[in-house]
């Protein structure tokens, strides 16, 4: 039996220098996914609006965006932003990029993750917007608001509350997808756990710890968002049981 | 643009696509079988079945697939005492992880069948398992199939993660060619295009099945 022969050494989790690396990794995971999430929300809402508006070029762009991202792996996007995108720039531009952005991998990860998540967020907003009764739009227009104001003050706040549960799921997907940035060298928690294995041969302990970090954050977000959902739920809507 | 780099390396790259498809077939097949079992267990009233299985599903749905691949890659040799080849390790990780997602689709599908069906099955003298097998599942499958197809497309894309434990599937080989030839733009656009064509076919099928279901319901 292998389990009996394996010598667990949990001290790799706090022993110098690995303890500090783990903490650093957790922080990187958290801020990377939060920045990407901010980008995803802004872009996602924008594309969601474009897809529900009568303006044809906007609708085509929105539909194409969602189709492209849905049908290609996230990893391809990361590789594209990291390896290929700088090559579009002229030589001097590339030089400038590598000189001024020291951790280019990190920002390529943020851009890739944000844009990828945006395509999923856009779909949620589109279905949210289109499930809002047309009377809401008419009432808003009739009260003298312009299109921008209609979305800003009526449709987006209303739609947001409608799709809050699925938006929570999308945030968690974004958070979990941040692990993939390790493939372009970002030192987030999954990468750190794997990296420590190459010095200590105790990857089992570090990956177990990383799992617990993900689960703790995911379950905390679910619990908090459950409370938020209760608070902002729209009276008259069918509520999820339990 | 230098398309020649793709033509030159086509046999190597497409050899990887074969591995990708193989991995996807194992992952989808195994994940579906385990997922149906888990999904049925989550609807069970037996606490010794319901709680552990719910725990399992919540556990894996809270983790990134990439981490699960590493974790099992480290854990399996510790449990069995010997090393596993990369392909087997990847297949096990995919089945264990995707089953949690499949089980949620299965559960929602079973719950969509009206309760009267189950009662009718039971009252005609069938056991619980027989009712599930002959009455509930055939109907549930029809509502589930579009979501199952869509999720299978996701799994097909996820197979690209297997390269982290050294599997030379499609995207890994593109990556390797890029390391040798330094033609990132052409190669990654090409990789994206190949995935896009294959996955669009899957997404399209899922959409069509969904529409068919809706039409059937209207009638």
Tab-separated table of C-alpha atoms in Angstrom:
chain	number	residue	atom	x	y	z
A	1	UNK	CA	0.000	0.000	0.000
A	2	UNK	CA	1.449	3.262	-1.103
A	3	UNK	CA	-0.371	5.443	1.392
A	4	UNK	CA	1.475	3.769	4.270
A	5	UNK	CA	4.835	4.318	2.635
A	6	UNK	CA	4.263	7.960	1.768
A	7	UNK	CA	5.802	10.314	4.281
A	8	UNK	CA	3.524	13.309	4.583
A	9	UNK	CA	5.344	16.546	5.267
A	10	UNK	CA	2.799	19.277	5.806
A	11	UNK	CA	5.486	21.722	6.889
A	12	UNK	CA	6.050	22.590	3.193
A	13	UNK	CA	2.969	24.762	3.599
A	14	UNK	CA	4.538	27.165	6.065
A	15	UNK	CA	8.286	26.451	5.979
A	16	UNK	CA	10.393	29.246	4.441
A	17	UNK	CA	10.440	30.040	1.594
A	18	UNK	CA	7.402	27.971	0.573
A	19	UNK	CA	4.934	29.433	3.065
A	20	UNK	CA	5.422	32.887	1.682
A	21	UNK	CA	5.096	31.612	-1.866
A	22	UNK	CA	1.745	30.017	-1.038
A	23	UNK	CA	0.419	33.267	0.478
A	24	UNK	CA	1.675	35.200	-2.537
A	25	UNK	CA	-0.043	32.709	-4.809
A	26	UNK	CA	-3.374	33.087	-3.026
A	27	UNK	CA	-3.193	36.876	-3.351
A	28	UNK	CA	-2.317	36.660	-7.037
A	29	UNK	CA	-5.278	34.363	-7.697
A	30	UNK	CA	-7.609	36.737	-5.865
A	31	UNK	CA	-6.556	40.032	-7.459
A	32	UNK	CA	-6.128	38.546	-10.924
A	33	UNK	CA	-9.631	37.116	-10.920
A	34	UNK	CA	-11.123	40.288	-9.429
A	35	UNK	CA	-9.597	42.599	-12.050
A	36	UNK	CA	-10.590	40.198	-14.832
A	37	UNK	CA	-14.087	40.048	-13.360
A	38	UNK	CA	-14.408	43.829	-13.427
A	39	UNK	CA	-13.405	43.838	-17.087
A	40	UNK	CA	-15.819	40.979	-17.809
A	41	UNK	CA	-18.752	42.794	-16.187
A	42	UNK	CA	-18.230	46.026	-18.122
A	43	UNK	CA	-17.655	44.280	-21.455
A	44	UNK	CA	-20.368	41.726	-20.798
A	45	UNK	CA	-23.035	44.312	-20.039
A	46	UNK	CA	-22.013	46.298	-23.120
A	47	UNK	CA	-22.257	43.273	-25.408
A	48	UNK	CA	-25.466	42.155	-23.739
A	49	UNK	CA	-26.982	45.580	-24.497
A	50	UNK	CA	-25.713	45.509	-28.087
A	51	UNK	CA	-27.330	42.125	-28.630
A	52	UNK	CA	-30.744	43.312	-27.461
A	53	UNK	CA	-30.698	46.571	-29.435
A	54	UNK	CA	-32.124	46.938	-32.964
A	55	UNK	CA	-28.816	48.308	-34.356
A	56	UNK	CA	-27.733	45.534	-36.737
A	57	UNK	CA	-23.899	45.920	-36.770
A	58	UNK	CA	-23.951	45.861	-32.965
A	59	UNK	CA	-26.013	42.700	-32.917
A	60	UNK	CA	-23.738	40.980	-35.425
A	61	UNK	CA	-20.654	41.983	-33.453
A	62	UNK	CA	-22.203	40.756	-30.200
A	63	UNK	CA	-23.288	37.443	-31.690
A	64	UNK	CA	-19.901	36.863	-33.337
A	65	UNK	CA	-18.068	37.677	-30.108
A	66	UNK	CA	-20.096	35.176	-28.111
A	67	UNK	CA	-19.837	32.466	-30.785
A	68	UNK	CA	-16.073	32.778	-31.105
A	69	UNK	CA	-15.434	32.576	-27.384
A	70	UNK	CA	-17.911	29.803	-26.780
A	71	UNK	CA	-16.385	27.556	-29.411
A	72	UNK	CA	-12.697	27.888	-28.626
A	73	UNK	CA	-10.859	26.749	-25.476
A	74	UNK	CA	-9.831	29.423	-23.008
A	75	UNK	CA	-6.267	28.152	-23.235
A	76	UNK	CA	-6.065	29.159	-26.912
A	77	UNK	CA	-7.062	32.702	-25.933
A	78	UNK	CA	-4.415	32.841	-23.240
A	79	UNK	CA	-1.745	31.618	-25.620
A	80	UNK	CA	-2.936	34.099	-28.195
A	81	UNK	CA	-2.682	37.084	-25.837
A	82	UNK	CA	0.628	35.964	-24.448
A	83	UNK	CA	2.518	34.710	-27.503
A	84	UNK	CA	0.763	36.039	-30.586
A	85	UNK	CA	-0.881	39.392	-29.764
A	86	UNK	CA	2.386	41.343	-29.238
A	87	UNK	CA	3.505	40.289	-32.730
A	88	UNK	CA	0.724	42.372	-34.259
A	89	UNK	CA	2.541	45.473	-33.013
A	90	UNK	CA	5.516	46.861	-34.934
A	91	UNK	CA	8.959	46.008	-33.588
A	92	UNK	CA	9.263	49.227	-31.590
A	93	UNK	CA	5.856	48.680	-30.082
A	94	UNK	CA	6.818	45.196	-28.940
A	95	UNK	CA	9.964	46.547	-27.334
A	96	UNK	CA	7.940	49.219	-25.576
A	97	UNK	CA	5.467	46.616	-24.347
A	98	UNK	CA	8.079	44.347	-22.805
A	99	UNK	CA	9.957	47.306	-21.305
A	100	UNK	CA	7.010	49.101	-19.723
A	101	UNK	CA	4.993	46.090	-18.642
A	102	UNK	CA	7.342	43.989	-16.545
A	103	UNK	CA	4.790	41.293	-15.726
A	104	UNK	CA	3.282	41.019	-19.171
A	105	UNK	CA	2.090	37.458	-18.476
A	106	UNK	CA	-0.093	38.735	-15.659
A	107	UNK	CA	-1.779	41.375	-17.813
A	108	UNK	CA	-2.148	38.974	-20.723
A	109	UNK	CA	-3.871	36.677	-18.249
A	110	UNK	CA	-6.158	39.463	-17.029
A	111	UNK	CA	-7.063	40.456	-20.608
A	112	UNK	CA	-7.651	36.876	-21.717
A	113	UNK	CA	-9.673	35.901	-18.658
A	114	UNK	CA	-11.677	39.121	-18.701
A	115	UNK	CA	-12.598	38.885	-22.365
A	116	UNK	CA	-13.389	35.194	-22.136
A	117	UNK	CA	-15.618	35.664	-19.093
A	118	UNK	CA	-17.257	38.664	-20.774
A	119	UNK	CA	-18.667	36.391	-23.479
A	120	UNK	CA	-20.392	34.265	-20.831
A	121	UNK	CA	-21.565	37.280	-18.820
A	122	UNK	CA	-22.962	38.819	-22.019
A	123	UNK	CA	-25.115	35.746	-22.609
A	124	UNK	CA	-26.521	35.981	-19.087
A	125	UNK	CA	-27.327	39.663	-19.492
A	126	UNK	CA	-28.885	39.088	-22.877
A	127	UNK	CA	-31.255	36.479	-21.484
A	128	UNK	CA	-31.896	38.726	-18.475
A	129	UNK	CA	-32.658	41.762	-20.642
A	130	UNK	CA	-34.928	39.819	-22.954
A	131	UNK	CA	-36.891	38.340	-20.061
A	132	UNK	CA	-37.765	41.835	-18.833
A	133	UNK	CA	-41.328	42.602	-19.943
A	134	UNK	CA	-41.496	45.028	-22.886
A	135	UNK	CA	-43.733	47.268	-20.758
A	136	UNK	CA	-40.745	48.156	-18.626
A	137	UNK	CA	-38.951	49.538	-21.682
A	138	UNK	CA	-42.064	51.362	-22.880
A	139	UNK	CA	-42.734	52.863	-19.465
A	140	UNK	CA	-39.128	54.032	-19.205
A	141	UNK	CA	-39.177	55.615	-22.659
A	142	UNK	CA	-42.594	57.143	-22.028
A	143	UNK	CA	-41.287	58.840	-18.906
A	144	UNK	CA	-38.840	60.725	-21.134
A	145	UNK	CA	-35.600	58.807	-20.622
A	146	UNK	CA	-33.157	58.360	-23.477
A	147	UNK	CA	-31.848	54.896	-24.437
A	148	UNK	CA	-28.713	55.252	-22.341
A	149	UNK	CA	-30.762	56.359	-19.347
A	150	UNK	CA	-33.290	53.585	-19.844
A	151	UNK	CA	-30.498	51.021	-19.512
A	152	UNK	CA	-28.635	52.883	-16.820
A	153	UNK	CA	-31.592	53.445	-14.500
A	154	UNK	CA	-34.167	50.793	-15.350
A	155	UNK	CA	-33.044	47.804	-17.379
A	156	UNK	CA	-29.563	47.074	-16.033
A	157	UNK	CA	-30.489	47.327	-12.323
A	158	UNK	CA	-33.575	45.205	-12.939
A	159	UNK	CA	-31.747	42.696	-15.135
A	160	UNK	CA	-28.924	42.423	-12.640
A	161	UNK	CA	-31.290	41.361	-9.899
A	162	UNK	CA	-32.949	38.836	-12.196
A	163	UNK	CA	-29.742	37.070	-13.150
A	164	UNK	CA	-27.851	37.410	-9.878
A	165	UNK	CA	-27.722	33.627	-9.205
A	166	UNK	CA	-26.221	32.842	-12.624
A	167	UNK	CA	-23.861	35.811	-12.353
A	168	UNK	CA	-22.552	34.324	-9.115
A	169	UNK	CA	-21.875	31.075	-10.975
A	170	UNK	CA	-20.056	32.994	-13.708
A	171	UNK	CA	-17.897	34.745	-11.155
A	172	UNK	CA	-16.898	31.390	-9.701
A	173	UNK	CA	-16.100	30.099	-13.189
A	174	UNK	CA	-13.898	33.159	-13.721
A	175	UNK	CA	-12.237	32.565	-10.366
A	176	UNK	CA	-11.545	28.908	-11.176
A	177	UNK	CA	-10.403	29.694	-14.731
A	178	UNK	CA	-7.734	31.978	-13.291
A	179	UNK	CA	-5.801	28.755	-12.577
A	180	UNK	CA	-5.146	28.421	-16.305
A	181	UNK	CA	-2.946	31.507	-16.304
A	182	UNK	CA	-0.243	29.255	-14.865
A	183	UNK	CA	0.296	27.961	-18.404
A	184	UNK	CA	1.736	31.336	-19.398
A	185	UNK	CA	3.767	31.589	-16.217
A	186	UNK	CA	1.599	33.540	-13.782
A	187	UNK	CA	2.433	32.466	-10.237
A	188	UNK	CA	-1.071	32.023	-8.907
A	189	UNK	CA	-1.950	29.403	-6.318
A	190	UNK	CA	-2.252	26.373	-8.625
A	191	UNK	CA	1.085	27.167	-10.227
A	192	UNK	CA	2.679	27.758	-6.849
A	193	UNK	CA	1.421	24.405	-5.563
A	194	UNK	CA	2.867	22.669	-8.601
A	195	UNK	CA	6.089	24.675	-8.466
A	196	UNK	CA	6.835	23.773	-4.853
A	197	UNK	CA	6.555	20.113	-5.835
A	198	UNK	CA	9.588	20.480	-8.085
A	199	UNK	CA	11.760	21.369	-5.078
A	200	UNK	CA	10.242	19.195	-2.372
A	201	UNK	CA	8.390	16.274	-3.996
A	202	UNK	CA	5.502	17.177	-1.743
A	203	UNK	CA	3.028	18.326	-4.391
A	204	UNK	CA	0.267	16.284	-2.799
A	205	UNK	CA	0.310	18.470	0.304
A	206	UNK	CA	0.497	21.755	-1.607
A	207	UNK	CA	-2.230	20.839	-4.113
A	208	UNK	CA	-4.451	19.671	-1.252
A	209	UNK	CA	-3.927	23.018	0.456
A	210	UNK	CA	-4.644	24.863	-2.803
A	211	UNK	CA	-7.888	22.872	-3.161
A	212	UNK	CA	-8.951	23.982	0.291
A	213	UNK	CA	-8.222	27.600	-0.623
A	214	UNK	CA	-10.441	27.384	-3.716
A	215	UNK	CA	-13.236	25.644	-1.830
A	216	UNK	CA	-13.139	28.124	1.050
A	217	UNK	CA	-13.359	31.114	-1.272
A	218	UNK	CA	-16.006	29.514	-3.523
A	219	UNK	CA	-18.230	28.499	-0.618
A	220	UNK	CA	-17.843	31.877	1.068
A	221	UNK	CA	-18.890	33.649	-2.140
A	222	UNK	CA	-21.902	31.332	-2.501
A	223	UNK	CA	-22.980	31.971	1.105
A	224	UNK	CA	-22.581	35.752	0.822
A	225	UNK	CA	-24.341	35.923	-2.547
A	226	UNK	CA	-27.174	33.815	-1.151
A	227	UNK	CA	-27.741	36.550	1.420
A	228	UNK	CA	-27.454	39.286	-1.206
A	229	UNK	CA	-29.975	37.474	-3.421
A	230	UNK	CA	-32.442	37.363	-0.567
A	231	UNK	CA	-32.043	41.080	-0.003
A	232	UNK	CA	-32.381	42.277	-3.594
A	233	UNK	CA	-34.904	39.773	-4.862
A	234	UNK	CA	-37.712	41.275	-6.929
A	235	UNK	CA	-41.091	40.965	-5.207
A	236	UNK	CA	-43.415	38.701	-7.142
A	237	UNK	CA	-40.626	36.649	-8.725
A	238	UNK	CA	-40.588	32.916	-8.133
A	239	UNK	CA	-37.914	32.270	-5.591
A	240	UNK	CA	-35.635	29.285	-5.567
A	241	UNK	CA	-36.643	26.898	-2.808
A	242	UNK	CA	-34.252	26.391	0.110
B	1	UNK	CA	1.555	35.561	-42.486
B	2	UNK	CA	3.265	32.295	-43.249
B	3	UNK	CA	0.692	29.558	-43.765
B	4	UNK	CA	3.410	27.190	-44.876
B	5	UNK	CA	4.395	26.529	-41.267
B	6	UNK	CA	1.036	24.825	-40.748
B	7	UNK	CA	1.252	22.738	-43.904
B	8	UNK	CA	4.776	21.653	-43.000
B	9	UNK	CA	3.780	20.510	-39.528
B	10	UNK	CA	0.293	19.250	-40.328
B	11	UNK	CA	0.952	15.519	-39.725
B	12	UNK	CA	2.471	16.240	-36.319
B	13	UNK	CA	-0.289	18.638	-35.251
B	14	UNK	CA	-3.174	16.507	-36.457
B	15	UNK	CA	-1.676	13.467	-34.747
B	16	UNK	CA	-2.357	15.437	-31.580
B	17	UNK	CA	-5.945	16.050	-32.616
B	18	UNK	CA	-6.422	12.277	-32.664
B	19	UNK	CA	-5.287	12.127	-29.037
B	20	UNK	CA	-7.579	15.034	-28.176
B	21	UNK	CA	-10.579	13.230	-29.643
B	22	UNK	CA	-9.631	10.005	-27.872
B	23	UNK	CA	-9.377	11.797	-24.547
B	24	UNK	CA	-12.700	13.569	-25.118
B	25	UNK	CA	-14.487	10.306	-25.949
B	26	UNK	CA	-13.247	8.614	-22.773
B	27	UNK	CA	-13.994	11.682	-20.662
B	28	UNK	CA	-17.520	12.166	-22.021
B	29	UNK	CA	-18.421	8.458	-21.935
B	30	UNK	CA	-17.058	7.810	-18.458
B	31	UNK	CA	-18.249	11.129	-17.088
B	32	UNK	CA	-21.763	10.501	-18.350
B	33	UNK	CA	-22.042	7.014	-16.820
B	34	UNK	CA	-20.749	8.208	-13.440
B	35	UNK	CA	-22.796	11.387	-13.758
B	36	UNK	CA	-26.069	9.477	-14.228
B	37	UNK	CA	-25.329	7.377	-11.149
B	38	UNK	CA	-24.465	10.460	-9.089
B	39	UNK	CA	-27.455	12.400	-10.401
B	40	UNK	CA	-29.824	9.576	-9.475
B	41	UNK	CA	-28.182	9.283	-6.044
B	42	UNK	CA	-28.742	12.982	-5.380
B	43	UNK	CA	-32.468	12.456	-5.819
B	44	UNK	CA	-32.469	9.519	-3.433
B	45	UNK	CA	-34.126	9.826	-0.033
B	46	UNK	CA	-31.463	7.658	1.595
B	47	UNK	CA	-29.299	9.995	3.695
B	48	UNK	CA	-26.246	7.703	3.421
B	49	UNK	CA	-26.486	8.106	-0.353
B	50	UNK	CA	-27.659	11.707	-0.627
B	51	UNK	CA	-25.167	13.458	1.641
B	52	UNK	CA	-21.886	11.917	0.475
B	53	UNK	CA	-22.834	12.319	-3.185
B	54	UNK	CA	-23.944	15.938	-2.696
B	55	UNK	CA	-20.656	16.552	-0.931
B	56	UNK	CA	-18.803	15.033	-3.869
B	57	UNK	CA	-20.610	17.239	-6.381
B	58	UNK	CA	-20.108	20.457	-4.394
B	59	UNK	CA	-16.490	19.558	-3.774
B	60	UNK	CA	-15.520	19.145	-7.416
B	61	UNK	CA	-17.649	22.008	-8.666
B	62	UNK	CA	-15.702	24.319	-6.381
B	63	UNK	CA	-12.315	23.388	-7.843
B	64	UNK	CA	-10.559	24.289	-11.094
B	65	UNK	CA	-10.151	21.276	-13.394
B	66	UNK	CA	-6.467	22.098	-13.754
B	67	UNK	CA	-5.910	21.679	-10.033
B	68	UNK	CA	-7.863	18.404	-9.962
B	69	UNK	CA	-5.617	17.056	-12.722
B	70	UNK	CA	-2.500	17.891	-10.688
B	71	UNK	CA	-3.995	16.685	-7.471
B	72	UNK	CA	-4.945	13.254	-8.824
B	73	UNK	CA	-1.636	13.080	-10.628
B	74	UNK	CA	0.084	13.365	-7.246
B	75	UNK	CA	-2.480	11.352	-5.301
B	76	UNK	CA	-2.894	8.259	-7.484
B	77	UNK	CA	0.726	7.050	-7.165
B	78	UNK	CA	0.500	7.553	-3.409
B	79	UNK	CA	-2.608	5.384	-3.135
B	80	UNK	CA	-1.673	2.665	-5.602
B	81	UNK	CA	2.051	2.715	-4.980
B	82	UNK	CA	2.969	2.884	-8.637
B	83	UNK	CA	3.104	5.468	-11.340
B	84	UNK	CA	0.272	5.860	-13.778
B	85	UNK	CA	0.790	6.870	-17.366
B	86	UNK	CA	-0.303	10.411	-18.231
B	87	UNK	CA	-3.197	9.395	-20.427
B	88	UNK	CA	-4.807	7.224	-17.746
B	89	UNK	CA	-4.266	9.920	-15.122
B	90	UNK	CA	-5.867	12.537	-17.363
B	91	UNK	CA	-8.836	10.291	-18.180
B	92	UNK	CA	-9.466	9.575	-14.494
B	93	UNK	CA	-9.262	13.280	-13.627
B	94	UNK	CA	-11.706	14.197	-16.405
B	95	UNK	CA	-14.215	11.490	-15.487
B	96	UNK	CA	-14.136	12.318	-11.778
B	97	UNK	CA	-14.477	16.060	-12.439
B	98	UNK	CA	-16.969	16.137	-15.297
B	99	UNK	CA	-19.227	13.572	-13.614
B	100	UNK	CA	-20.023	16.238	-11.022
B	101	UNK	CA	-21.201	18.583	-13.796
B	102	UNK	CA	-23.061	15.859	-15.692
B	103	UNK	CA	-24.831	14.816	-12.501
B	104	UNK	CA	-26.355	18.284	-12.168
B	105	UNK	CA	-27.686	18.123	-15.728
B	106	UNK	CA	-29.067	14.637	-15.076
B	107	UNK	CA	-30.674	15.729	-11.818
B	108	UNK	CA	-32.378	18.702	-13.471
B	109	UNK	CA	-33.538	16.442	-16.309
B	110	UNK	CA	-35.050	13.869	-13.953
B	111	UNK	CA	-36.728	16.599	-11.930
B	112	UNK	CA	-38.337	17.944	-15.086
B	113	UNK	CA	-40.387	14.746	-15.469
B	114	UNK	CA	-43.683	15.246	-13.726
B	115	UNK	CA	-44.304	13.393	-10.481
B	116	UNK	CA	-47.396	11.667	-11.813
B	117	UNK	CA	-45.142	9.625	-14.088
B	118	UNK	CA	-43.247	8.215	-11.161
B	119	UNK	CA	-46.417	7.472	-9.226
B	120	UNK	CA	-47.929	5.770	-12.262
B	121	UNK	CA	-44.820	3.661	-12.654
B	122	UNK	CA	-44.798	2.639	-9.008
B	123	UNK	CA	-48.497	1.920	-8.919
B	124	UNK	CA	-48.225	-0.358	-11.938
B	125	UNK	CA	-46.047	-2.593	-9.776
B	126	UNK	CA	-42.555	-1.558	-10.875
B	127	UNK	CA	-39.821	-1.062	-8.308
B	128	UNK	CA	-38.174	2.333	-7.852
B	129	UNK	CA	-35.216	1.343	-10.010
B	130	UNK	CA	-37.449	-0.098	-12.734
B	131	UNK	CA	-39.533	3.077	-12.783
B	132	UNK	CA	-36.372	5.107	-13.151
B	133	UNK	CA	-35.045	2.850	-15.881
B	134	UNK	CA	-38.212	2.395	-17.978
B	135	UNK	CA	-40.342	5.468	-17.280
B	136	UNK	CA	-38.359	8.419	-15.940
B	137	UNK	CA	-35.002	8.167	-17.726
B	138	UNK	CA	-36.320	7.810	-21.303
B	139	UNK	CA	-38.341	11.004	-20.860
B	140	UNK	CA	-35.673	12.824	-18.869
B	141	UNK	CA	-33.014	12.008	-21.460
B	142	UNK	CA	-34.912	13.911	-24.099
B	143	UNK	CA	-34.829	17.143	-22.087
B	144	UNK	CA	-31.247	16.514	-20.994
B	145	UNK	CA	-29.706	15.829	-24.388
B	146	UNK	CA	-29.222	19.461	-25.514
B	147	UNK	CA	-27.429	20.368	-22.269
B	148	UNK	CA	-25.396	17.169	-22.435
B	149	UNK	CA	-24.263	18.017	-25.967
B	150	UNK	CA	-23.362	21.583	-24.935
B	151	UNK	CA	-21.386	20.328	-21.967
B	152	UNK	CA	-19.634	17.752	-24.145
B	153	UNK	CA	-18.391	20.638	-26.281
B	154	UNK	CA	-16.999	22.215	-23.108
B	155	UNK	CA	-15.238	18.956	-22.243
B	156	UNK	CA	-13.789	18.757	-25.729
B	157	UNK	CA	-12.271	22.199	-25.141
B	158	UNK	CA	-11.122	21.252	-21.649
B	159	UNK	CA	-9.015	18.372	-22.982
B	160	UNK	CA	-6.448	21.039	-23.881
B	161	UNK	CA	-5.638	21.187	-20.152
B	162	UNK	CA	-4.230	17.668	-20.161
B	163	UNK	CA	-0.977	18.984	-21.529
B	164	UNK	CA	0.043	20.214	-18.074
B	165	UNK	CA	0.909	16.639	-17.112
B	166	UNK	CA	2.788	16.078	-20.352
B	167	UNK	CA	0.156	14.799	-22.749
B	168	UNK	CA	0.918	15.856	-26.312
B	169	UNK	CA	-2.582	16.609	-27.501
B	170	UNK	CA	-3.524	19.084	-30.209
B	171	UNK	CA	-2.851	22.399	-28.481
B	172	UNK	CA	0.359	21.118	-26.893
B	173	UNK	CA	1.697	20.165	-30.291
B	174	UNK	CA	0.816	23.584	-31.691
B	175	UNK	CA	2.701	24.998	-28.720
B	176	UNK	CA	5.712	22.781	-29.480
B	177	UNK	CA	5.760	23.747	-33.147
B	178	UNK	CA	5.635	27.396	-32.093
B	179	UNK	CA	8.619	26.880	-29.811
B	180	UNK	CA	10.602	25.572	-32.777
B	181	UNK	CA	9.354	27.798	-35.579
B	182	UNK	CA	8.400	31.025	-33.756
B	183	UNK	CA	5.222	31.608	-35.734
B	184	UNK	CA	2.832	32.366	-32.880
B	185	UNK	CA	0.286	34.428	-34.756
B	186	UNK	CA	-0.340	31.905	-37.549
B	187	UNK	CA	-0.246	28.877	-35.283
B	188	UNK	CA	-2.602	30.072	-32.560
B	189	UNK	CA	-5.079	31.534	-35.025
B	190	UNK	CA	-5.027	28.189	-36.784
B	191	UNK	CA	-5.541	26.289	-33.523
B	192	UNK	CA	-8.446	28.572	-32.661
B	193	UNK	CA	-9.971	27.996	-36.068
B	194	UNK	CA	-9.764	24.203	-35.800
B	195	UNK	CA	-11.414	24.221	-32.376
B	196	UNK	CA	-13.988	26.716	-33.603
B	197	UNK	CA	-15.049	24.542	-36.539
B	198	UNK	CA	-15.288	21.348	-34.487
B	199	UNK	CA	-17.038	22.963	-31.525
B	200	UNK	CA	-19.452	24.959	-33.683
B	201	UNK	CA	-20.682	21.686	-35.138
B	202	UNK	CA	-21.366	20.473	-31.580
B	203	UNK	CA	-22.978	23.719	-30.433
B	204	UNK	CA	-25.141	23.778	-33.541
B	205	UNK	CA	-26.343	20.222	-32.912
B	206	UNK	CA	-27.203	21.109	-29.329
B	207	UNK	CA	-29.197	24.150	-30.455
B	208	UNK	CA	-31.105	22.114	-33.024
B	209	UNK	CA	-32.035	19.422	-30.532
B	210	UNK	CA	-33.226	22.106	-28.145
B	211	UNK	CA	-35.451	23.625	-30.819
B	212	UNK	CA	-36.860	20.200	-31.650
B	213	UNK	CA	-37.727	19.667	-27.995
B	214	UNK	CA	-39.503	22.983	-27.862
B	215	UNK	CA	-41.524	22.219	-30.963
B	216	UNK	CA	-42.505	18.857	-29.550
B	217	UNK	CA	-43.720	20.508	-26.372
B	218	UNK	CA	-45.852	23.011	-28.264
B	219	UNK	CA	-47.669	20.309	-30.145
